[in-house]
């Protein structure tokens, strides 16, 4: 039985969030393809994980036998998140673009699970695990567009997830999500709708393909 770890980080509820809508479609397709599969869900906006502080960070570099009482507690929280990630067969992340970057709640989760000598480094315990990122954005930051230089979501996540955590990363990118709410973007509504539909189709196809791949490899 395959397990999917599903993380959402949008501030907005499902009806107002493209990233949540697309991750929801991915999850529905995953569950429909294999009803006996398992999904572990974290809403990082509703229930944020703590930002990494000096206590938790220093605990990651110290011998556990030397941990102070504060370090024991902080490190246990990190390990719980790490073990949850390690136990998943695949990961799904909703990562809307806020101010050119990812939500701080998602960055906090990443800082907690990036643990040198375990999840991070050449012998990462996550090596080869597949992660699908739904990277929604209000405008377009595609190659050749005026705002291409400000694309820090795919660039950052692609680097940190592959280079630090040794994960296999696949992106679904719904663009122009503000077209229907921003009058200045009204002429882009057809492109926005097409991008949304394309993202939903990708989510359906990728979820089914990944679920089948994992079940086949486990057989």
mmCIF file with all atom_site columns, C-alpha atoms in Angstrom:
data_model
loop_
_atom_site.group_PDB
_atom_site.id
_atom_site.type_symbol
_atom_site.label_atom_id
_atom_site.label_alt_id
_atom_site.label_comp_id
_atom_site.label_asym_id
_atom_site.label_entity_id
_atom_site.label_seq_id
_atom_site.pdbx_PDB_ins_code
_atom_site.Cartn_x
_atom_site.Cartn_y
_atom_site.Cartn_z
_atom_site.occupancy
_atom_site.B_iso_or_equiv
_atom_site.pdbx_formal_charge
_atom_site.auth_seq_id
_atom_site.auth_comp_id
_atom_site.auth_asym_id
_atom_site.auth_atom_id
_atom_site.pdbx_PDB_model_num
ATOM 1   C CA . UNK A 1 1   ? 0.000   0.000  0.000   1.00 0.00 ? 1   UNK A CA 1
ATOM 2   C CA . UNK A 1 2   ? 1.535   3.308  -1.119  1.00 0.00 ? 2   UNK A CA 1
ATOM 3   C CA . UNK A 1 3   ? 1.467   6.396  1.088   1.00 0.00 ? 3   UNK A CA 1
ATOM 4   C CA . UNK A 1 4   ? 1.162   9.962  -0.199  1.00 0.00 ? 4   UNK A CA 1
ATOM 5   C CA . UNK A 1 5   ? 2.260   12.872 2.003   1.00 0.00 ? 5   UNK A CA 1
ATOM 6   C CA . UNK A 1 6   ? 0.114   15.855 0.960   1.00 0.00 ? 6   UNK A CA 1
ATOM 7   C CA . UNK A 1 7   ? 1.154   19.362 2.054   1.00 0.00 ? 7   UNK A CA 1
ATOM 8   C CA . UNK A 1 8   ? -0.821  22.547 1.366   1.00 0.00 ? 8   UNK A CA 1
ATOM 9   C CA . UNK A 1 9   ? 0.517   26.007 2.204   1.00 0.00 ? 9   UNK A CA 1
ATOM 10  C CA . UNK A 1 10  ? -1.954  28.446 0.640   1.00 0.00 ? 10  UNK A CA 1
ATOM 11  C CA . UNK A 1 11  ? -3.445  31.019 3.012   1.00 0.00 ? 11  UNK A CA 1
ATOM 12  C CA . UNK A 1 12  ? -6.791  30.723 1.261   1.00 0.00 ? 12  UNK A CA 1
ATOM 13  C CA . UNK A 1 13  ? -9.480  28.025 1.489   1.00 0.00 ? 13  UNK A CA 1
ATOM 14  C CA . UNK A 1 14  ? -9.957  25.571 -1.347  1.00 0.00 ? 14  UNK A CA 1
ATOM 15  C CA . UNK A 1 15  ? -12.555 27.643 -3.203  1.00 0.00 ? 15  UNK A CA 1
ATOM 16  C CA . UNK A 1 16  ? -10.170 30.591 -3.397  1.00 0.00 ? 16  UNK A CA 1
ATOM 17  C CA . UNK A 1 17  ? -6.909  28.743 -3.909  1.00 0.00 ? 17  UNK A CA 1
ATOM 18  C CA . UNK A 1 18  ? -5.700  27.376 -7.215  1.00 0.00 ? 18  UNK A CA 1
ATOM 19  C CA . UNK A 1 19  ? -2.879  25.419 -5.589  1.00 0.00 ? 19  UNK A CA 1
ATOM 20  C CA . UNK A 1 20  ? -5.343  23.712 -3.218  1.00 0.00 ? 20  UNK A CA 1
ATOM 21  C CA . UNK A 1 21  ? -7.726  22.984 -6.083  1.00 0.00 ? 21  UNK A CA 1
ATOM 22  C CA . UNK A 1 22  ? -4.990  21.332 -8.134  1.00 0.00 ? 22  UNK A CA 1
ATOM 23  C CA . UNK A 1 23  ? -3.444  19.375 -5.246  1.00 0.00 ? 23  UNK A CA 1
ATOM 24  C CA . UNK A 1 24  ? -6.990  18.277 -4.396  1.00 0.00 ? 24  UNK A CA 1
ATOM 25  C CA . UNK A 1 25  ? -7.454  16.987 -7.945  1.00 0.00 ? 25  UNK A CA 1
ATOM 26  C CA . UNK A 1 26  ? -4.136  15.137 -7.722  1.00 0.00 ? 26  UNK A CA 1
ATOM 27  C CA . UNK A 1 27  ? -5.128  13.523 -4.439  1.00 0.00 ? 27  UNK A CA 1
ATOM 28  C CA . UNK A 1 28  ? -8.579  12.527 -5.734  1.00 0.00 ? 28  UNK A CA 1
ATOM 29  C CA . UNK A 1 29  ? -7.030  10.865 -8.782  1.00 0.00 ? 29  UNK A CA 1
ATOM 30  C CA . UNK A 1 30  ? -4.457  9.111  -6.582  1.00 0.00 ? 30  UNK A CA 1
ATOM 31  C CA . UNK A 1 31  ? -7.146  7.749  -4.257  1.00 0.00 ? 31  UNK A CA 1
ATOM 32  C CA . UNK A 1 32  ? -9.441  6.767  -7.144  1.00 0.00 ? 32  UNK A CA 1
ATOM 33  C CA . UNK A 1 33  ? -6.635  4.868  -8.849  1.00 0.00 ? 33  UNK A CA 1
ATOM 34  C CA . UNK A 1 34  ? -5.762  2.942  -5.691  1.00 0.00 ? 34  UNK A CA 1
ATOM 35  C CA . UNK A 1 35  ? -8.528  3.155  -3.039  1.00 0.00 ? 35  UNK A CA 1
ATOM 36  C CA . UNK A 1 36  ? -6.426  1.184  -0.567  1.00 0.00 ? 36  UNK A CA 1
ATOM 37  C CA . UNK A 1 37  ? -3.607  3.712  -0.634  1.00 0.00 ? 37  UNK A CA 1
ATOM 38  C CA . UNK A 1 38  ? -2.947  6.007  2.308   1.00 0.00 ? 38  UNK A CA 1
ATOM 39  C CA . UNK A 1 39  ? -2.787  9.811  2.445   1.00 0.00 ? 39  UNK A CA 1
ATOM 40  C CA . UNK A 1 40  ? -1.156  11.800 5.253   1.00 0.00 ? 40  UNK A CA 1
ATOM 41  C CA . UNK A 1 41  ? -2.255  15.428 5.115   1.00 0.00 ? 41  UNK A CA 1
ATOM 42  C CA . UNK A 1 42  ? -0.684  18.578 6.541   1.00 0.00 ? 42  UNK A CA 1
ATOM 43  C CA . UNK A 1 43  ? -2.222  22.029 6.139   1.00 0.00 ? 43  UNK A CA 1
ATOM 44  C CA . UNK A 1 44  ? 0.780   24.217 6.855   1.00 0.00 ? 44  UNK A CA 1
ATOM 45  C CA . UNK A 1 45  ? -1.320  27.394 6.805   1.00 0.00 ? 45  UNK A CA 1
ATOM 46  C CA . UNK A 1 46  ? -3.895  26.151 9.309   1.00 0.00 ? 46  UNK A CA 1
ATOM 47  C CA . UNK A 1 47  ? -1.380  24.327 11.518  1.00 0.00 ? 47  UNK A CA 1
ATOM 48  C CA . UNK A 1 48  ? 2.095   25.784 10.931  1.00 0.00 ? 48  UNK A CA 1
ATOM 49  C CA . UNK A 1 49  ? 5.182   23.933 12.067  1.00 0.00 ? 49  UNK A CA 1
ATOM 50  C CA . UNK A 1 50  ? 7.596   25.994 14.183  1.00 0.00 ? 50  UNK A CA 1
ATOM 51  C CA . UNK A 1 51  ? 10.227  28.044 12.420  1.00 0.00 ? 51  UNK A CA 1
ATOM 52  C CA . UNK A 1 52  ? 13.673  26.604 12.980  1.00 0.00 ? 52  UNK A CA 1
ATOM 53  C CA . UNK A 1 53  ? 15.385  28.285 15.931  1.00 0.00 ? 53  UNK A CA 1
ATOM 54  C CA . UNK A 1 54  ? 18.867  28.039 17.377  1.00 0.00 ? 54  UNK A CA 1
ATOM 55  C CA . UNK A 1 55  ? 17.830  25.295 19.824  1.00 0.00 ? 55  UNK A CA 1
ATOM 56  C CA . UNK A 1 56  ? 16.436  22.970 17.157  1.00 0.00 ? 56  UNK A CA 1
ATOM 57  C CA . UNK A 1 57  ? 19.184  23.812 14.661  1.00 0.00 ? 57  UNK A CA 1
ATOM 58  C CA . UNK A 1 58  ? 22.045  23.229 17.101  1.00 0.00 ? 58  UNK A CA 1
ATOM 59  C CA . UNK A 1 59  ? 20.472  19.943 18.203  1.00 0.00 ? 59  UNK A CA 1
ATOM 60  C CA . UNK A 1 60  ? 20.812  18.691 14.640  1.00 0.00 ? 60  UNK A CA 1
ATOM 61  C CA . UNK A 1 61  ? 24.593  19.052 14.793  1.00 0.00 ? 61  UNK A CA 1
ATOM 62  C CA . UNK A 1 62  ? 25.135  17.722 18.321  1.00 0.00 ? 62  UNK A CA 1
ATOM 63  C CA . UNK A 1 63  ? 25.382  14.223 19.755  1.00 0.00 ? 63  UNK A CA 1
ATOM 64  C CA . UNK A 1 64  ? 21.882  13.417 21.102  1.00 0.00 ? 64  UNK A CA 1
ATOM 65  C CA . UNK A 1 65  ? 23.463  12.288 24.370  1.00 0.00 ? 65  UNK A CA 1
ATOM 66  C CA . UNK A 1 66  ? 24.584  15.886 24.945  1.00 0.00 ? 66  UNK A CA 1
ATOM 67  C CA . UNK A 1 67  ? 21.215  17.521 24.238  1.00 0.00 ? 67  UNK A CA 1
ATOM 68  C CA . UNK A 1 68  ? 19.755  19.855 26.816  1.00 0.00 ? 68  UNK A CA 1
ATOM 69  C CA . UNK A 1 69  ? 16.118  19.418 27.839  1.00 0.00 ? 69  UNK A CA 1
ATOM 70  C CA . UNK A 1 70  ? 15.158  22.160 25.372  1.00 0.00 ? 70  UNK A CA 1
ATOM 71  C CA . UNK A 1 71  ? 17.106  20.496 22.574  1.00 0.00 ? 71  UNK A CA 1
ATOM 72  C CA . UNK A 1 72  ? 15.481  17.129 23.289  1.00 0.00 ? 72  UNK A CA 1
ATOM 73  C CA . UNK A 1 73  ? 12.022  18.623 22.845  1.00 0.00 ? 73  UNK A CA 1
ATOM 74  C CA . UNK A 1 74  ? 12.911  20.668 19.769  1.00 0.00 ? 74  UNK A CA 1
ATOM 75  C CA . UNK A 1 75  ? 14.768  17.818 18.091  1.00 0.00 ? 75  UNK A CA 1
ATOM 76  C CA . UNK A 1 76  ? 11.907  15.391 18.727  1.00 0.00 ? 76  UNK A CA 1
ATOM 77  C CA . UNK A 1 77  ? 9.656   17.718 16.757  1.00 0.00 ? 77  UNK A CA 1
ATOM 78  C CA . UNK A 1 78  ? 12.083  17.725 13.835  1.00 0.00 ? 78  UNK A CA 1
ATOM 79  C CA . UNK A 1 79  ? 12.441  13.947 13.906  1.00 0.00 ? 79  UNK A CA 1
ATOM 80  C CA . UNK A 1 80  ? 8.661   13.475 13.859  1.00 0.00 ? 80  UNK A CA 1
ATOM 81  C CA . UNK A 1 81  ? 8.445   15.534 10.649  1.00 0.00 ? 81  UNK A CA 1
ATOM 82  C CA . UNK A 1 82  ? 11.450  13.753 9.140   1.00 0.00 ? 82  UNK A CA 1
ATOM 83  C CA . UNK A 1 83  ? 10.023  10.310 9.899   1.00 0.00 ? 83  UNK A CA 1
ATOM 84  C CA . UNK A 1 84  ? 6.676   11.306 8.389   1.00 0.00 ? 84  UNK A CA 1
ATOM 85  C CA . UNK A 1 85  ? 8.483   12.348 5.213   1.00 0.00 ? 85  UNK A CA 1
ATOM 86  C CA . UNK A 1 86  ? 10.660  9.234  5.136   1.00 0.00 ? 86  UNK A CA 1
ATOM 87  C CA . UNK A 1 87  ? 7.612   6.981  5.545   1.00 0.00 ? 87  UNK A CA 1
ATOM 88  C CA . UNK A 1 88  ? 5.866   8.451  2.499   1.00 0.00 ? 88  UNK A CA 1
ATOM 89  C CA . UNK A 1 89  ? 6.257   6.806  -0.883  1.00 0.00 ? 89  UNK A CA 1
ATOM 90  C CA . UNK A 1 90  ? 5.479   10.075 -2.676  1.00 0.00 ? 90  UNK A CA 1
ATOM 91  C CA . UNK A 1 91  ? 5.004   13.724 -1.722  1.00 0.00 ? 91  UNK A CA 1
ATOM 92  C CA . UNK A 1 92  ? 2.561   16.337 -3.004  1.00 0.00 ? 92  UNK A CA 1
ATOM 93  C CA . UNK A 1 93  ? 3.221   20.025 -2.219  1.00 0.00 ? 93  UNK A CA 1
ATOM 94  C CA . UNK A 1 94  ? 1.023   23.035 -2.878  1.00 0.00 ? 94  UNK A CA 1
ATOM 95  C CA . UNK A 1 95  ? 3.366   26.008 -3.258  1.00 0.00 ? 95  UNK A CA 1
ATOM 96  C CA . UNK A 1 96  ? 1.666   29.253 -4.307  1.00 0.00 ? 96  UNK A CA 1
ATOM 97  C CA . UNK A 1 97  ? 3.910   32.199 -5.100  1.00 0.00 ? 97  UNK A CA 1
ATOM 98  C CA . UNK A 1 98  ? 3.803   34.961 -2.482  1.00 0.00 ? 98  UNK A CA 1
ATOM 99  C CA . UNK A 1 99  ? 5.958   38.022 -3.147  1.00 0.00 ? 99  UNK A CA 1
ATOM 100 C CA . UNK A 1 100 ? 8.025   36.092 -5.694  1.00 0.00 ? 100 UNK A CA 1
ATOM 101 C CA . UNK A 1 101 ? 8.763   33.214 -3.287  1.00 0.00 ? 101 UNK A CA 1
ATOM 102 C CA . UNK A 1 102 ? 7.166   30.364 -1.326  1.00 0.00 ? 102 UNK A CA 1
ATOM 103 C CA . UNK A 1 103 ? 4.972   30.813 1.784   1.00 0.00 ? 103 UNK A CA 1
ATOM 104 C CA . UNK A 1 104 ? 6.984   31.124 4.983   1.00 0.00 ? 104 UNK A CA 1
ATOM 105 C CA . UNK A 1 105 ? 5.097   28.141 6.412   1.00 0.00 ? 105 UNK A CA 1
ATOM 106 C CA . UNK A 1 106 ? 6.456   25.904 3.660   1.00 0.00 ? 106 UNK A CA 1
ATOM 107 C CA . UNK A 1 107 ? 9.961   27.279 4.195   1.00 0.00 ? 107 UNK A CA 1
ATOM 108 C CA . UNK A 1 108 ? 9.604   26.484 7.922   1.00 0.00 ? 108 UNK A CA 1
ATOM 109 C CA . UNK A 1 109 ? 8.681   22.875 7.111   1.00 0.00 ? 109 UNK A CA 1
ATOM 110 C CA . UNK A 1 110 ? 11.648  22.551 4.760   1.00 0.00 ? 110 UNK A CA 1
ATOM 111 C CA . UNK A 1 111 ? 14.045  23.957 7.350   1.00 0.00 ? 111 UNK A CA 1
ATOM 112 C CA . UNK A 1 112 ? 12.784  21.406 9.871   1.00 0.00 ? 112 UNK A CA 1
ATOM 113 C CA . UNK A 1 113 ? 13.124  18.351 7.590   1.00 0.00 ? 113 UNK A CA 1
ATOM 114 C CA . UNK A 1 114 ? 16.469  19.276 6.024   1.00 0.00 ? 114 UNK A CA 1
ATOM 115 C CA . UNK A 1 115 ? 18.657  17.360 8.456   1.00 0.00 ? 115 UNK A CA 1
ATOM 116 C CA . UNK A 1 116 ? 22.359  17.039 7.489   1.00 0.00 ? 116 UNK A CA 1
ATOM 117 C CA . UNK A 1 117 ? 23.606  13.489 7.777   1.00 0.00 ? 117 UNK A CA 1
ATOM 118 C CA . UNK A 1 118 ? 20.129  12.045 7.410   1.00 0.00 ? 118 UNK A CA 1
ATOM 119 C CA . UNK A 1 119 ? 17.772  13.626 4.861   1.00 0.00 ? 119 UNK A CA 1
ATOM 120 C CA . UNK A 1 120 ? 20.357  16.020 3.450   1.00 0.00 ? 120 UNK A CA 1
ATOM 121 C CA . UNK A 1 121 ? 23.633  14.923 1.931   1.00 0.00 ? 121 UNK A CA 1
ATOM 122 C CA . UNK A 1 122 ? 24.947  12.248 -0.439  1.00 0.00 ? 122 UNK A CA 1
ATOM 123 C CA . UNK A 1 123 ? 23.369  9.408  1.557   1.00 0.00 ? 123 UNK A CA 1
ATOM 124 C CA . UNK A 1 124 ? 19.959  11.035 1.960   1.00 0.00 ? 124 UNK A CA 1
ATOM 125 C CA . UNK A 1 125 ? 17.269  8.734  3.328   1.00 0.00 ? 125 UNK A CA 1
ATOM 126 C CA . UNK A 1 126 ? 14.936  10.356 0.785   1.00 0.00 ? 126 UNK A CA 1
ATOM 127 C CA . UNK A 1 127 ? 17.004  9.561  -2.297  1.00 0.00 ? 127 UNK A CA 1
ATOM 128 C CA . UNK A 1 128 ? 14.831  8.871  -5.331  1.00 0.00 ? 128 UNK A CA 1
ATOM 129 C CA . UNK A 1 129 ? 11.499  9.611  -3.649  1.00 0.00 ? 129 UNK A CA 1
ATOM 130 C CA . UNK A 1 130 ? 9.088   11.420 -5.978  1.00 0.00 ? 130 UNK A CA 1
ATOM 131 C CA . UNK A 1 131 ? 7.639   14.830 -5.137  1.00 0.00 ? 131 UNK A CA 1
ATOM 132 C CA . UNK A 1 132 ? 5.053   16.718 -7.185  1.00 0.00 ? 132 UNK A CA 1
ATOM 133 C CA . UNK A 1 133 ? 4.912   20.494 -6.628  1.00 0.00 ? 133 UNK A CA 1
ATOM 134 C CA . UNK A 1 134 ? 1.912   22.590 -7.644  1.00 0.00 ? 134 UNK A CA 1
ATOM 135 C CA . UNK A 1 135 ? 3.550   25.999 -8.112  1.00 0.00 ? 135 UNK A CA 1
ATOM 136 C CA . UNK A 1 136 ? 0.672   28.407 -8.755  1.00 0.00 ? 136 UNK A CA 1
ATOM 137 C CA . UNK A 1 137 ? 1.198   32.105 -9.395  1.00 0.00 ? 137 UNK A CA 1
ATOM 138 C CA . UNK A 1 138 ? -0.933  35.169 -10.059 1.00 0.00 ? 138 UNK A CA 1
ATOM 139 C CA . UNK A 1 139 ? 0.985   36.223 -13.170 1.00 0.00 ? 139 UNK A CA 1
ATOM 140 C CA . UNK A 1 140 ? 3.368   34.541 -15.564 1.00 0.00 ? 140 UNK A CA 1
ATOM 141 C CA . UNK A 1 141 ? 7.056   33.988 -14.868 1.00 0.00 ? 141 UNK A CA 1
ATOM 142 C CA . UNK A 1 142 ? 7.664   31.620 -17.760 1.00 0.00 ? 142 UNK A CA 1
ATOM 143 C CA . UNK A 1 143 ? 10.841  31.806 -19.849 1.00 0.00 ? 143 UNK A CA 1
ATOM 144 C CA . UNK A 1 144 ? 10.737  34.820 -22.136 1.00 0.00 ? 144 UNK A CA 1
ATOM 145 C CA . UNK A 1 145 ? 8.234   36.793 -20.056 1.00 0.00 ? 145 UNK A CA 1
ATOM 146 C CA . UNK A 1 146 ? 9.171   40.154 -18.471 1.00 0.00 ? 146 UNK A CA 1
ATOM 147 C CA . UNK A 1 147 ? 9.036   38.658 -14.978 1.00 0.00 ? 147 UNK A CA 1
ATOM 148 C CA . UNK A 1 148 ? 11.125  35.589 -15.685 1.00 0.00 ? 148 UNK A CA 1
ATOM 149 C CA . UNK A 1 149 ? 14.006  36.960 -13.513 1.00 0.00 ? 149 UNK A CA 1
ATOM 150 C CA . UNK A 1 150 ? 11.668  37.018 -10.490 1.00 0.00 ? 150 UNK A CA 1
ATOM 151 C CA . UNK A 1 151 ? 10.818  33.316 -10.581 1.00 0.00 ? 151 UNK A CA 1
ATOM 152 C CA . UNK A 1 152 ? 12.059  32.088 -7.204  1.00 0.00 ? 152 UNK A CA 1
ATOM 153 C CA . UNK A 1 153 ? 9.562   29.285 -6.537  1.00 0.00 ? 153 UNK A CA 1
ATOM 154 C CA . UNK A 1 154 ? 10.525  26.654 -9.096  1.00 0.00 ? 154 UNK A CA 1
ATOM 155 C CA . UNK A 1 155 ? 14.156  27.732 -9.026  1.00 0.00 ? 155 UNK A CA 1
ATOM 156 C CA . UNK A 1 156 ? 14.383  27.506 -5.247  1.00 0.00 ? 156 UNK A CA 1
ATOM 157 C CA . UNK A 1 157 ? 12.321  24.359 -4.742  1.00 0.00 ? 157 UNK A CA 1
ATOM 158 C CA . UNK A 1 158 ? 13.971  22.624 -7.669  1.00 0.00 ? 158 UNK A CA 1
ATOM 159 C CA . UNK A 1 159 ? 17.365  23.258 -6.115  1.00 0.00 ? 159 UNK A CA 1
ATOM 160 C CA . UNK A 1 160 ? 16.593  22.463 -2.496  1.00 0.00 ? 160 UNK A CA 1
ATOM 161 C CA . UNK A 1 161 ? 14.503  19.360 -3.172  1.00 0.00 ? 161 UNK A CA 1
ATOM 162 C CA . UNK A 1 162 ? 16.911  17.815 -5.664  1.00 0.00 ? 162 UNK A CA 1
ATOM 163 C CA . UNK A 1 163 ? 20.333  19.023 -4.555  1.00 0.00 ? 163 UNK A CA 1
ATOM 164 C CA . UNK A 1 164 ? 19.828  18.882 -0.789  1.00 0.00 ? 164 UNK A CA 1
ATOM 165 C CA . UNK A 1 165 ? 17.212  16.156 -0.335  1.00 0.00 ? 165 UNK A CA 1
ATOM 166 C CA . UNK A 1 166 ? 17.935  14.023 -3.438  1.00 0.00 ? 166 UNK A CA 1
ATOM 167 C CA . UNK A 1 167 ? 14.250  13.908 -4.381  1.00 0.00 ? 167 UNK A CA 1
ATOM 168 C CA . UNK A 1 168 ? 12.846  13.484 -7.893  1.00 0.00 ? 168 UNK A CA 1
ATOM 169 C CA . UNK A 1 169 ? 10.813  16.652 -8.556  1.00 0.00 ? 169 UNK A CA 1
ATOM 170 C CA . UNK A 1 170 ? 7.993   17.287 -10.989 1.00 0.00 ? 170 UNK A CA 1
ATOM 171 C CA . UNK A 1 171 ? 6.190   20.648 -11.309 1.00 0.00 ? 171 UNK A CA 1
ATOM 172 C CA . UNK A 1 172 ? 2.630   21.549 -12.246 1.00 0.00 ? 172 UNK A CA 1
ATOM 173 C CA . UNK A 1 173 ? 2.423   25.305 -12.879 1.00 0.00 ? 173 UNK A CA 1
ATOM 174 C CA . UNK A 1 174 ? -0.996  27.017 -13.089 1.00 0.00 ? 174 UNK A CA 1
ATOM 175 C CA . UNK A 1 175 ? -0.387  30.639 -14.078 1.00 0.00 ? 175 UNK A CA 1
ATOM 176 C CA . UNK A 1 176 ? -2.298  33.938 -14.266 1.00 0.00 ? 176 UNK A CA 1
ATOM 177 C CA . UNK A 1 177 ? -4.521  32.994 -11.324 1.00 0.00 ? 177 UNK A CA 1
ATOM 178 C CA . UNK A 1 178 ? -5.329  36.662 -10.621 1.00 0.00 ? 178 UNK A CA 1
ATOM 179 C CA . UNK A 1 179 ? -6.766  37.293 -14.087 1.00 0.00 ? 179 UNK A CA 1
ATOM 180 C CA . UNK A 1 180 ? -10.408 37.016 -12.975 1.00 0.00 ? 180 UNK A CA 1
ATOM 181 C CA . UNK A 1 181 ? -9.983  39.227 -9.915  1.00 0.00 ? 181 UNK A CA 1
ATOM 182 C CA . UNK A 1 182 ? -7.676  41.888 -11.350 1.00 0.00 ? 182 UNK A CA 1
ATOM 183 C CA . UNK A 1 183 ? -9.370  44.137 -13.964 1.00 0.00 ? 183 UNK A CA 1
ATOM 184 C CA . UNK A 1 184 ? -5.983  45.024 -15.431 1.00 0.00 ? 184 UNK A CA 1
ATOM 185 C CA . UNK A 1 185 ? -5.558  41.352 -16.368 1.00 0.00 ? 185 UNK A CA 1
ATOM 186 C CA . UNK A 1 186 ? -9.024  40.780 -17.828 1.00 0.00 ? 186 UNK A CA 1
ATOM 187 C CA . UNK A 1 187 ? -7.716  40.181 -21.338 1.00 0.00 ? 187 UNK A CA 1
ATOM 188 C CA . UNK A 1 188 ? -5.666  37.293 -19.967 1.00 0.00 ? 188 UNK A CA 1
ATOM 189 C CA . UNK A 1 189 ? -8.691  35.374 -18.633 1.00 0.00 ? 189 UNK A CA 1
ATOM 190 C CA . UNK A 1 190 ? -8.747  32.884 -21.565 1.00 0.00 ? 190 UNK A CA 1
ATOM 191 C CA . UNK A 1 191 ? -5.064  32.109 -21.002 1.00 0.00 ? 191 UNK A CA 1
ATOM 192 C CA . UNK A 1 192 ? -5.638  31.798 -17.266 1.00 0.00 ? 192 UNK A CA 1
ATOM 193 C CA . UNK A 1 193 ? -8.545  29.404 -17.756 1.00 0.00 ? 193 UNK A CA 1
ATOM 194 C CA . UNK A 1 194 ? -6.503  27.327 -20.185 1.00 0.00 ? 194 UNK A CA 1
ATOM 195 C CA . UNK A 1 195 ? -3.602  27.169 -17.722 1.00 0.00 ? 195 UNK A CA 1
ATOM 196 C CA . UNK A 1 196 ? -5.926  26.059 -14.913 1.00 0.00 ? 196 UNK A CA 1
ATOM 197 C CA . UNK A 1 197 ? -7.507  23.329 -17.032 1.00 0.00 ? 197 UNK A CA 1
ATOM 198 C CA . UNK A 1 198 ? -4.101  22.149 -18.181 1.00 0.00 ? 198 UNK A CA 1
ATOM 199 C CA . UNK A 1 199 ? -2.919  21.974 -14.565 1.00 0.00 ? 199 UNK A CA 1
ATOM 200 C CA . UNK A 1 200 ? -5.963  19.938 -13.529 1.00 0.00 ? 200 UNK A CA 1
ATOM 201 C CA . UNK A 1 201 ? -5.411  17.536 -16.411 1.00 0.00 ? 201 UNK A CA 1
ATOM 202 C CA . UNK A 1 202 ? -1.729  17.191 -15.502 1.00 0.00 ? 202 UNK A CA 1
ATOM 203 C CA . UNK A 1 203 ? -2.646  16.532 -11.872 1.00 0.00 ? 203 UNK A CA 1
ATOM 204 C CA . UNK A 1 204 ? -5.020  13.752 -12.879 1.00 0.00 ? 204 UNK A CA 1
ATOM 205 C CA . UNK A 1 205 ? -2.576  12.103 -15.262 1.00 0.00 ? 205 UNK A CA 1
ATOM 206 C CA . UNK A 1 206 ? 0.495   12.451 -13.061 1.00 0.00 ? 206 UNK A CA 1
ATOM 207 C CA . UNK A 1 207 ? -1.293  11.139 -9.964  1.00 0.00 ? 207 UNK A CA 1
ATOM 208 C CA . UNK A 1 208 ? -2.556  8.047  -11.758 1.00 0.00 ? 208 UNK A CA 1
ATOM 209 C CA . UNK A 1 209 ? 0.799   7.380  -13.394 1.00 0.00 ? 209 UNK A CA 1
ATOM 210 C CA . UNK A 1 210 ? 2.716   7.775  -10.150 1.00 0.00 ? 210 UNK A CA 1
ATOM 211 C CA . UNK A 1 211 ? 0.281   5.630  -8.170  1.00 0.00 ? 211 UNK A CA 1
ATOM 212 C CA . UNK A 1 212 ? 0.544   2.871  -10.784 1.00 0.00 ? 212 UNK A CA 1
ATOM 213 C CA . UNK A 1 213 ? 4.330   3.116  -10.822 1.00 0.00 ? 213 UNK A CA 1
ATOM 214 C CA . UNK A 1 214 ? 4.593   2.758  -7.069  1.00 0.00 ? 214 UNK A CA 1
ATOM 215 C CA . UNK A 1 215 ? 2.184   -0.167 -6.919  1.00 0.00 ? 215 UNK A CA 1
ATOM 216 C CA . UNK A 1 216 ? 4.032   -1.916 -9.753  1.00 0.00 ? 216 UNK A CA 1
ATOM 217 C CA . UNK A 1 217 ? 7.431   -1.404 -8.127  1.00 0.00 ? 217 UNK A CA 1
ATOM 218 C CA . UNK A 1 218 ? 6.109   -2.794 -4.837  1.00 0.00 ? 218 UNK A CA 1
ATOM 219 C CA . UNK A 1 219 ? 4.627   -5.889 -6.467  1.00 0.00 ? 219 UNK A CA 1
#
